[in-house]
Short mmCIF file of N, CA and C in Angstrom, two decimals:
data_model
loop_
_atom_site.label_atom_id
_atom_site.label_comp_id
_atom_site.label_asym_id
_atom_site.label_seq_id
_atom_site.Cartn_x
_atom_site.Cartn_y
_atom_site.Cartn_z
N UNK A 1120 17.31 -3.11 -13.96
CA UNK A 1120 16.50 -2.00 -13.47
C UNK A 1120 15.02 -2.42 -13.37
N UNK A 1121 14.89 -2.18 -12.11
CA UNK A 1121 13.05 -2.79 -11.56
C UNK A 1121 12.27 -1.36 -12.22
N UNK A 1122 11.07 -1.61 -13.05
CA UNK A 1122 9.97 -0.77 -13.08
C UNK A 1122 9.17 -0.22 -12.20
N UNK A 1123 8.62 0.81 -11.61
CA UNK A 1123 7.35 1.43 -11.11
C UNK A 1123 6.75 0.11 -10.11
N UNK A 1124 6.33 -0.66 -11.75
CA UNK A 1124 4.94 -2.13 -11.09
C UNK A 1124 5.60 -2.97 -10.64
N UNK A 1125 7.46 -3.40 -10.75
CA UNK A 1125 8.31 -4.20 -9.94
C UNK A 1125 8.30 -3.61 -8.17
N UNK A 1126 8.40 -2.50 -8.05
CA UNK A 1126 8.55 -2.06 -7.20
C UNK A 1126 7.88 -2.38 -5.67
N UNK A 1127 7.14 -2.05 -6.69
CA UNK A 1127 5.28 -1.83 -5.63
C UNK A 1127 4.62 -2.94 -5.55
N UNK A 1128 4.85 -4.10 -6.83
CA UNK A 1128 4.36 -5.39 -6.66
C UNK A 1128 5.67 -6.34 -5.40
N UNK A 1129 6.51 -6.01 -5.21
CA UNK A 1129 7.87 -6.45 -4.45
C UNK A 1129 7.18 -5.64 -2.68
N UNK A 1130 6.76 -4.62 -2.80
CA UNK A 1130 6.17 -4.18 -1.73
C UNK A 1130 4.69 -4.91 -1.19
N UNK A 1131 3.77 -4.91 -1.81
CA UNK A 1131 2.38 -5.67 -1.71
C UNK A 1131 2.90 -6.64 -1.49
N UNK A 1132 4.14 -7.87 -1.57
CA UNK A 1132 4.36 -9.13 -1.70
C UNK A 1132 4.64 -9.01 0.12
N UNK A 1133 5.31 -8.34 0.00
CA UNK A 1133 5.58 -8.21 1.90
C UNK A 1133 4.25 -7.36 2.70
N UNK A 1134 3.72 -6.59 2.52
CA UNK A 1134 2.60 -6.28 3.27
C UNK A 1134 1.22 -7.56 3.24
N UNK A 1135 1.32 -7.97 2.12
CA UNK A 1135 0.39 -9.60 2.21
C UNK A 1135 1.09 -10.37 3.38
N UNK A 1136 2.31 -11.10 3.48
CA UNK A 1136 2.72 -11.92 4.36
C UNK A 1136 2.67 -10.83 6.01
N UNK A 1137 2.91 -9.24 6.05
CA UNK A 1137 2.82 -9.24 7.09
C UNK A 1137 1.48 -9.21 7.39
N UNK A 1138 0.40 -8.60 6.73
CA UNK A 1138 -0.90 -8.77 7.44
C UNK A 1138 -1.75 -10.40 7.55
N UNK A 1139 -1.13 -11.11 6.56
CA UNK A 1139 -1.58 -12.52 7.08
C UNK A 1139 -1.10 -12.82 8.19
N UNK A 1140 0.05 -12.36 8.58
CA UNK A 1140 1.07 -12.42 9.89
C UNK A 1140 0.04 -12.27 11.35
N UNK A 1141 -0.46 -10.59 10.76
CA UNK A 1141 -1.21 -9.85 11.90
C UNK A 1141 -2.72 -10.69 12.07
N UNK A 1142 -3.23 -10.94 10.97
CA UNK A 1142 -4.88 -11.31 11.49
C UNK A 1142 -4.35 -13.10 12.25
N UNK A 1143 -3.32 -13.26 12.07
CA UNK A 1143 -3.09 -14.88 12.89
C UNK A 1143 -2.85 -14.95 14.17
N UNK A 1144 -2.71 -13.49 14.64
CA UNK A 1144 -2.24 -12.88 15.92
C UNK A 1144 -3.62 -13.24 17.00
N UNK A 1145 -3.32 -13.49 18.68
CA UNK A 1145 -4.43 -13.61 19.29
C UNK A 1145 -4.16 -12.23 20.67
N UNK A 1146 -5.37 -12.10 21.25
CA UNK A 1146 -5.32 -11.11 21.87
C UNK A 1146 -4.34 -10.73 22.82
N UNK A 1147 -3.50 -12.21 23.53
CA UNK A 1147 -2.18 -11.96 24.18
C UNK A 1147 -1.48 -12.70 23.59
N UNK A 1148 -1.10 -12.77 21.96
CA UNK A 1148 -0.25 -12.21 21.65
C UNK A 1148 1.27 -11.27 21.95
N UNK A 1149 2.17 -12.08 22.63
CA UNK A 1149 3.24 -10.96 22.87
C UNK A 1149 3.81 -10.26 21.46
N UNK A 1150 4.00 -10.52 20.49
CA UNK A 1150 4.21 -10.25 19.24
C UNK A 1150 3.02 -9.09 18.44
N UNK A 1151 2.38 -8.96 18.87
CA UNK A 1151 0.90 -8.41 18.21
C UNK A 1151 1.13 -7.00 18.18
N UNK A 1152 1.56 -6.18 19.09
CA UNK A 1152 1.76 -4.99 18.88
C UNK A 1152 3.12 -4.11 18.14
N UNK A 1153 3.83 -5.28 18.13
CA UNK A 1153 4.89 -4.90 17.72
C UNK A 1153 5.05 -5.07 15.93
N UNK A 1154 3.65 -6.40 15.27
CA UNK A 1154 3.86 -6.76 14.20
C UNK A 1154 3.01 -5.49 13.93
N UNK A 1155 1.68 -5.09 14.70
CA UNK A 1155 0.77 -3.79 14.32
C UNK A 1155 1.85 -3.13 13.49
N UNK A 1156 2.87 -2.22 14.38
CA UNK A 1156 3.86 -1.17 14.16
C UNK A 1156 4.39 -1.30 12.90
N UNK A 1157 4.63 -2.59 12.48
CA UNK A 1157 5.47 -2.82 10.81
C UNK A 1157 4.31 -2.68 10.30
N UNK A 1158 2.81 -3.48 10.30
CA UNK A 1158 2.08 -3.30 9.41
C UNK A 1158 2.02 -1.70 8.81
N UNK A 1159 1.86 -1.20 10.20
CA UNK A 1159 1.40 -0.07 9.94
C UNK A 1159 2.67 1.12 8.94
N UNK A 1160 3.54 1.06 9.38
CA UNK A 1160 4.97 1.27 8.61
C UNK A 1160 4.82 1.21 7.00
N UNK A 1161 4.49 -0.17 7.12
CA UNK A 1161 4.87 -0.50 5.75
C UNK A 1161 3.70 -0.37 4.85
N UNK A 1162 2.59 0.00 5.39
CA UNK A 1162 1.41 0.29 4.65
C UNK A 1162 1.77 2.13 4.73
N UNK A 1163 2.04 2.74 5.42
CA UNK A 1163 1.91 4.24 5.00
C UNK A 1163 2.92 4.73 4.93
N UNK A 1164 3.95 3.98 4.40
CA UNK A 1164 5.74 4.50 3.91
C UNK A 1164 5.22 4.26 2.63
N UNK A 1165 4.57 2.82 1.88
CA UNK A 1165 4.09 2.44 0.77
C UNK A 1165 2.95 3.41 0.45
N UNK A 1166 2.10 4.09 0.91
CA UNK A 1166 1.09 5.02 0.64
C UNK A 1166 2.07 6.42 -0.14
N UNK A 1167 2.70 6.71 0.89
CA UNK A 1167 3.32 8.28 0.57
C UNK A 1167 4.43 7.37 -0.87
N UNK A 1168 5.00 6.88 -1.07
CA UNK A 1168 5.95 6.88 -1.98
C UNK A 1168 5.17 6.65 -3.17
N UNK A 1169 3.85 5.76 -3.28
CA UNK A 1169 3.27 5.43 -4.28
C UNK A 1169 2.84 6.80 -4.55
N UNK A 1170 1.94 7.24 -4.06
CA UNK A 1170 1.57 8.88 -4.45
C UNK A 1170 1.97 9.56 -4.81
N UNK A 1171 3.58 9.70 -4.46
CA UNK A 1171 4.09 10.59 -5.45
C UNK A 1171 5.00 9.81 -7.04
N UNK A 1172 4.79 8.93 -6.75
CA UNK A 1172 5.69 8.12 -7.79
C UNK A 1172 4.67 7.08 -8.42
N UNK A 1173 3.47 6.97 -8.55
CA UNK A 1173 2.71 6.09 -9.40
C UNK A 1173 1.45 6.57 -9.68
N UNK A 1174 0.43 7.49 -8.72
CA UNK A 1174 -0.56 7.98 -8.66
C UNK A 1174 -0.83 9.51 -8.97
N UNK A 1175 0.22 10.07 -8.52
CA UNK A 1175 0.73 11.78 -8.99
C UNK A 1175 0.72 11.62 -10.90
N UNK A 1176 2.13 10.79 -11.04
CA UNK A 1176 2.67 10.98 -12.68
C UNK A 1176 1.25 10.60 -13.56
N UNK A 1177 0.10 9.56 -12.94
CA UNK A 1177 -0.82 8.85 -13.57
C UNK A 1177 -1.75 9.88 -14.20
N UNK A 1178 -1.86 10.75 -12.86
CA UNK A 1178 -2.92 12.08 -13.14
C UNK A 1178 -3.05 12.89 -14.23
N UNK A 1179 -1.18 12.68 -14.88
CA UNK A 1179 -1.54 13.18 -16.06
C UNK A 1179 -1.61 12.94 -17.23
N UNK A 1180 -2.46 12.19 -16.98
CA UNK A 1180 -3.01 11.38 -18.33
C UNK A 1180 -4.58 11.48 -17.87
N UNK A 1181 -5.81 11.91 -18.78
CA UNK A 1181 -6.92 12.10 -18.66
C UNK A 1181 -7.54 10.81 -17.70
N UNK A 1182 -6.95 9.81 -18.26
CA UNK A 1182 -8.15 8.49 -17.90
C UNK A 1182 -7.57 8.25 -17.11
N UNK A 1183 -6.40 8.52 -16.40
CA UNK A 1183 -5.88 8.56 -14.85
C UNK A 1183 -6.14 8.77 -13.94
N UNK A 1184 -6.84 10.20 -13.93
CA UNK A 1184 -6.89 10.90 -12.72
C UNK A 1184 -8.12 9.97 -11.75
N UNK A 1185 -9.20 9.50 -12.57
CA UNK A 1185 -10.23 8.36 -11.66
C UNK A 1185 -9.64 7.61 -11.00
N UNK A 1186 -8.87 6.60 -11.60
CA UNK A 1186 -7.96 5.31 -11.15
C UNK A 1186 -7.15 6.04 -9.72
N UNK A 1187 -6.49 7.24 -10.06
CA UNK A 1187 -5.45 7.75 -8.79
C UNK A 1187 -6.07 8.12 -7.93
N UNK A 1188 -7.50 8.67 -8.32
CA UNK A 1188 -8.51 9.47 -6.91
C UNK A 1188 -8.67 8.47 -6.65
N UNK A 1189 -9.35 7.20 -6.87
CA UNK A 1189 -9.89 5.92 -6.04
C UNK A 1189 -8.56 5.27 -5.28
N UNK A 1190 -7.74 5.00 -6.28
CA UNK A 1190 -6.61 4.46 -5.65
C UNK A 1190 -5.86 5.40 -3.86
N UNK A 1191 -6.08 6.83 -4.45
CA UNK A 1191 -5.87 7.30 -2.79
C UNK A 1191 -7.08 7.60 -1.79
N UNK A 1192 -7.87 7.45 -2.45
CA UNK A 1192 -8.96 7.59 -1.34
C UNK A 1192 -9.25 5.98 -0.68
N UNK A 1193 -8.77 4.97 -1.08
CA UNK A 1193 -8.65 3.77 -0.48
C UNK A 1193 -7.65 3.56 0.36
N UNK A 1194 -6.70 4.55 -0.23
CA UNK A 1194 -5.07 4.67 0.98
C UNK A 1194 -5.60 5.96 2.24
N UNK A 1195 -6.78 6.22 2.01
CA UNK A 1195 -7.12 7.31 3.34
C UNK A 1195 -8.06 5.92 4.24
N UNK A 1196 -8.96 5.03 3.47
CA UNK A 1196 -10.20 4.57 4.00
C UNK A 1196 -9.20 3.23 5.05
N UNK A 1197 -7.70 3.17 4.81
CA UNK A 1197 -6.68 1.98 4.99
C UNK A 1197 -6.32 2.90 6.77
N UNK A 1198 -6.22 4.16 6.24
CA UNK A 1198 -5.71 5.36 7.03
C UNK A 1198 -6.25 5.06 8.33
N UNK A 1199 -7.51 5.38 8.11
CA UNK A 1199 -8.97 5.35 9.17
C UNK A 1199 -9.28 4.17 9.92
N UNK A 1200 -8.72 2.98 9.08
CA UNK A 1200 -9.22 1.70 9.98
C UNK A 1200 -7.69 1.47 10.73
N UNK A 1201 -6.96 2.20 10.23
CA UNK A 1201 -5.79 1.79 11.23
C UNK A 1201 -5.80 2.87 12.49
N UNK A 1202 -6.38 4.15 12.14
CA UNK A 1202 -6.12 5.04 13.11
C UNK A 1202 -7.01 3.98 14.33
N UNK A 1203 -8.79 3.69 14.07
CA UNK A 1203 -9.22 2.79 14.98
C UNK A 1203 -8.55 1.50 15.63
N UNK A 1204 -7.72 0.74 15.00
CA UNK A 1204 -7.04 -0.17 15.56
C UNK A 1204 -6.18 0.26 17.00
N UNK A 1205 -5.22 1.67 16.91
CA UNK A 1205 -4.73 2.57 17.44
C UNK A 1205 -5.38 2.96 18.95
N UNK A 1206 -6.83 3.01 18.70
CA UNK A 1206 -7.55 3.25 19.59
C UNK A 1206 -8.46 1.88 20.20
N UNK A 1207 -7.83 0.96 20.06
CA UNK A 1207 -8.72 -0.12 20.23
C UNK A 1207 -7.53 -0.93 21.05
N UNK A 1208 -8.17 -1.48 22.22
CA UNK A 1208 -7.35 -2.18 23.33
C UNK A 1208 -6.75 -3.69 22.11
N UNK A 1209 -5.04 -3.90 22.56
CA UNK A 1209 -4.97 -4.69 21.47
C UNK A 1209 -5.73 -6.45 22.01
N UNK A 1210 -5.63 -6.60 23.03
CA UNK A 1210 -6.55 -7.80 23.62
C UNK A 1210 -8.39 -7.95 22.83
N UNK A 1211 -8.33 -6.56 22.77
CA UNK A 1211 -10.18 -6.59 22.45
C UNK A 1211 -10.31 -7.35 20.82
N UNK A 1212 -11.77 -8.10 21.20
CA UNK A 1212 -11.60 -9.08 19.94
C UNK A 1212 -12.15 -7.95 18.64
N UNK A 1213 -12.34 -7.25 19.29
CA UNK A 1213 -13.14 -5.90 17.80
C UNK A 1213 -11.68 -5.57 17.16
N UNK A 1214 -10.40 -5.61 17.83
CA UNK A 1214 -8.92 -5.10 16.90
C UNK A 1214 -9.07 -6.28 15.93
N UNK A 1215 -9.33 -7.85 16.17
CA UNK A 1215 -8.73 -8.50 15.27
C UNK A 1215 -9.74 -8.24 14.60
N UNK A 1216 -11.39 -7.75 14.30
CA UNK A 1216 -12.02 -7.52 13.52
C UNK A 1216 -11.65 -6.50 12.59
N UNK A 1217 -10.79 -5.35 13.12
CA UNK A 1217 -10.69 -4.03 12.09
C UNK A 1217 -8.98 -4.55 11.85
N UNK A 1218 -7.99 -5.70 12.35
CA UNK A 1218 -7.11 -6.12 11.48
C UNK A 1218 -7.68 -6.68 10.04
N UNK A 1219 -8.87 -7.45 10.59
CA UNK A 1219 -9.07 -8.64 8.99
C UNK A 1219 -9.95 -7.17 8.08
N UNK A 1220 -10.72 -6.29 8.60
CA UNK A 1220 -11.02 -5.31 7.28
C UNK A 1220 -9.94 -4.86 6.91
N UNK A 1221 -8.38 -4.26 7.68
CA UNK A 1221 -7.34 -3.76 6.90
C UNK A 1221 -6.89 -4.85 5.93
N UNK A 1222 -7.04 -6.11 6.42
CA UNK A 1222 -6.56 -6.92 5.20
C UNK A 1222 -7.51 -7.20 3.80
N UNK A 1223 -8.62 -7.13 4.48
CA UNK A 1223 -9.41 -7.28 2.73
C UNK A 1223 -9.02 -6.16 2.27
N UNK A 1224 -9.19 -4.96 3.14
CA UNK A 1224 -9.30 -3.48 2.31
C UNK A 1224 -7.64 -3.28 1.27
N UNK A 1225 -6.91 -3.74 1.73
CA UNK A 1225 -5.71 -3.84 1.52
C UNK A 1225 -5.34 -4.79 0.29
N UNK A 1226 -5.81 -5.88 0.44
CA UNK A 1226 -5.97 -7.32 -0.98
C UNK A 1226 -6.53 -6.79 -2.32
N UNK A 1227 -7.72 -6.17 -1.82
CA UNK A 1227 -8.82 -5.60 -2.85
C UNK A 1227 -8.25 -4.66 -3.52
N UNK A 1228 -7.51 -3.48 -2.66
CA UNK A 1228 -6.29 -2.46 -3.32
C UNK A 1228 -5.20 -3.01 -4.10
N UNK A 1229 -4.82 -3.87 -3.71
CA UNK A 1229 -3.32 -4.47 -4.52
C UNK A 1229 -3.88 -4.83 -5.61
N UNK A 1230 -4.82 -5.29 -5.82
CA UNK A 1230 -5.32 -6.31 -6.78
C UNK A 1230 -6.44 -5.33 -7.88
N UNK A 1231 -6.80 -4.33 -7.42
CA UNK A 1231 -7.14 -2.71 -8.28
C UNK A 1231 -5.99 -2.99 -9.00
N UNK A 1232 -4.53 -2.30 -8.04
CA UNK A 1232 -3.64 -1.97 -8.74
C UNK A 1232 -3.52 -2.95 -9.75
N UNK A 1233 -2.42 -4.19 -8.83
CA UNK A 1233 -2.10 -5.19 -9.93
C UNK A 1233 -3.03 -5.88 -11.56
N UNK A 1234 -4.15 -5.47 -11.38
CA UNK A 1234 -5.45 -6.19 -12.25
C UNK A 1234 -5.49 -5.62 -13.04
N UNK A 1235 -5.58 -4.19 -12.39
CA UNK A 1235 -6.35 -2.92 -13.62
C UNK A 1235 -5.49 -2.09 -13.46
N UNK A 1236 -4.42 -1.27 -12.64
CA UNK A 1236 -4.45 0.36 -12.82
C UNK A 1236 -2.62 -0.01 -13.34
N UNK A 1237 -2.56 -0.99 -13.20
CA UNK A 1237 -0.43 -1.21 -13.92
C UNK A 1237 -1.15 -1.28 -15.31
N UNK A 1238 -1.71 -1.99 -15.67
CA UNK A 1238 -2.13 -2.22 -17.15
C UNK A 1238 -2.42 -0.85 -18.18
N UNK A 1239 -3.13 -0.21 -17.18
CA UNK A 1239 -3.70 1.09 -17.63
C UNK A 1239 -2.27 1.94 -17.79
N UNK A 1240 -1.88 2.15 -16.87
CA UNK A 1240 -0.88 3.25 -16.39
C UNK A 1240 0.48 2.60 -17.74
N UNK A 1241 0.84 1.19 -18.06
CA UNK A 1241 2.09 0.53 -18.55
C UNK A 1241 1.61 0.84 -20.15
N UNK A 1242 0.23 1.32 -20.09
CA UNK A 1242 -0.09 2.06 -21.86
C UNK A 1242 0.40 3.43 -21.96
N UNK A 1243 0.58 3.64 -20.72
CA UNK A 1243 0.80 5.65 -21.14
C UNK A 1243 2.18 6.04 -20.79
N UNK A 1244 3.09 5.24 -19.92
CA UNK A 1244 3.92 5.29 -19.58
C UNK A 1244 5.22 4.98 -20.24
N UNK A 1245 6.40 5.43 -20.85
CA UNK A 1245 6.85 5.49 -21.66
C UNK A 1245 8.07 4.51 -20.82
N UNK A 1246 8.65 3.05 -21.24
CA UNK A 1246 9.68 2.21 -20.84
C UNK A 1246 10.70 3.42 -19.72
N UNK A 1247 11.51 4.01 -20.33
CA UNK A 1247 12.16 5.00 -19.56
C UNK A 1247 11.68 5.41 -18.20
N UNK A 1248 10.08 5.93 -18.44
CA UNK A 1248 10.13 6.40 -17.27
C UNK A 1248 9.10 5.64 -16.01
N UNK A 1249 9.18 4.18 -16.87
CA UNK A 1249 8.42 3.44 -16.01
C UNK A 1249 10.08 2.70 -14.94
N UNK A 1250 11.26 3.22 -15.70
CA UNK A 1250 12.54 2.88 -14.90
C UNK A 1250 12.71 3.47 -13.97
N UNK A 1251 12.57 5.16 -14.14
CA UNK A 1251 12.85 6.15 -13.40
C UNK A 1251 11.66 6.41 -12.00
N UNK A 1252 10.57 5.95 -12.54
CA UNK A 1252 9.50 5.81 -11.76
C UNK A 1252 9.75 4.86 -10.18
N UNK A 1253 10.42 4.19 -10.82
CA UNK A 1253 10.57 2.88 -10.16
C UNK A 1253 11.87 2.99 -9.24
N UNK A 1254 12.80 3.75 -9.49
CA UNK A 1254 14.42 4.02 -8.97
C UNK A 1254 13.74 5.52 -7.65
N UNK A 1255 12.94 6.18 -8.24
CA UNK A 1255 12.68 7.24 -7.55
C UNK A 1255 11.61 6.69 -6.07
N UNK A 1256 10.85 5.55 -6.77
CA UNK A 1256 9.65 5.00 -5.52
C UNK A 1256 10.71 3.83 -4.45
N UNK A 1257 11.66 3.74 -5.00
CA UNK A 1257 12.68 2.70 -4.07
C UNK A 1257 13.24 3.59 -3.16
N UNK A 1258 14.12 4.58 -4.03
CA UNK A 1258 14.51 5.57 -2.94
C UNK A 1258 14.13 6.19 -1.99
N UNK A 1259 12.68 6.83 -2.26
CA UNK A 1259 11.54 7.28 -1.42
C UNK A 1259 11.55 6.37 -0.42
N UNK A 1260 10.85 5.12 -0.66
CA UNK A 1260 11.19 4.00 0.42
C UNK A 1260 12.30 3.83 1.76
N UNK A 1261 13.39 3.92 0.82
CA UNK A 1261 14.01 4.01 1.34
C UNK A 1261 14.57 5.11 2.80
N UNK A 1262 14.65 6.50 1.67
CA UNK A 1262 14.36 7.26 2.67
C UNK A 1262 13.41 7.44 3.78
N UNK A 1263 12.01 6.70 3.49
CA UNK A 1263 10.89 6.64 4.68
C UNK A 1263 11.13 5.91 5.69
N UNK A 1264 12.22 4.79 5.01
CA UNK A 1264 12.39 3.69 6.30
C UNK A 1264 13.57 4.04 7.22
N UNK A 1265 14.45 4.97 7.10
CA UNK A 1265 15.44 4.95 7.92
C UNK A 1265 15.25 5.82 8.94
#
């Protein structure tokens, strides 16, 4: 049985390789719009499941609720540079500029999480329901992807 931080660290492991994928992309690119579509997938299927399954349960714990407000207000600021990508011709060299900010913005987030907010969260979180945490954020997944 994978934990909560198995989960989500198994997820970040594939959104790293696809956005290194995407900023390697050139403006004709036949592949480029189509890798956009997974990035984008797999960054806000991973937003909604974490929220309710790592950032929600965190809140209730006092010294949580900071870590979860930053942690989703970085999954809105991820939101925003993708909605611009959206609106940005995929040939134009300004997309591969607001691809490489989704990828720092994105590195810098995993690495919140992974660094600081599993550590924090794996003190308050009781073995059990760092299982259940983790069975419930797969499923979610799951269900987002089909």
């Amino acid at each position: 049985m994978s934990t909560i931080f198995e989960e989500i660290r198994k997820d970040h492991d594939t959104q790293r390789t696809l956005l290194d994928l995407l900023v390697k992309t050139h403006g004709d690119s036949d592949g480029r719009e189509e890798l956009f579509e997974r990035v984008k997938k797999a960054l806000q299927t991973h937003e909604t499941a974490e929220e309710r399954y790592f950032y929600n349960p965190l809140m209730a714990y006092d010294n949580g609720i900071g870590k979860s407000r930053h942690g989703i207000a970085e999954h809105h600021e991820m939101d925003e540079v993708i909605e611009q990508m959206e609106s940005t011709d995929f040939s134009s060299p300004a997309w591969l500029g607001y691809a490489k900010k989704l990828q720092d913005m994105a590195l810098h987030h995993f690495e919140d999480e992974e660094q600081q907010f599993f550590i924090s969260a794996g003190q308050k979180f009781e073995d059990d329901e760092k299982t259940r945490l983790g069975q419930e954020y797969r499923s979610e997944m799951e269900r987002l992807n089909s």
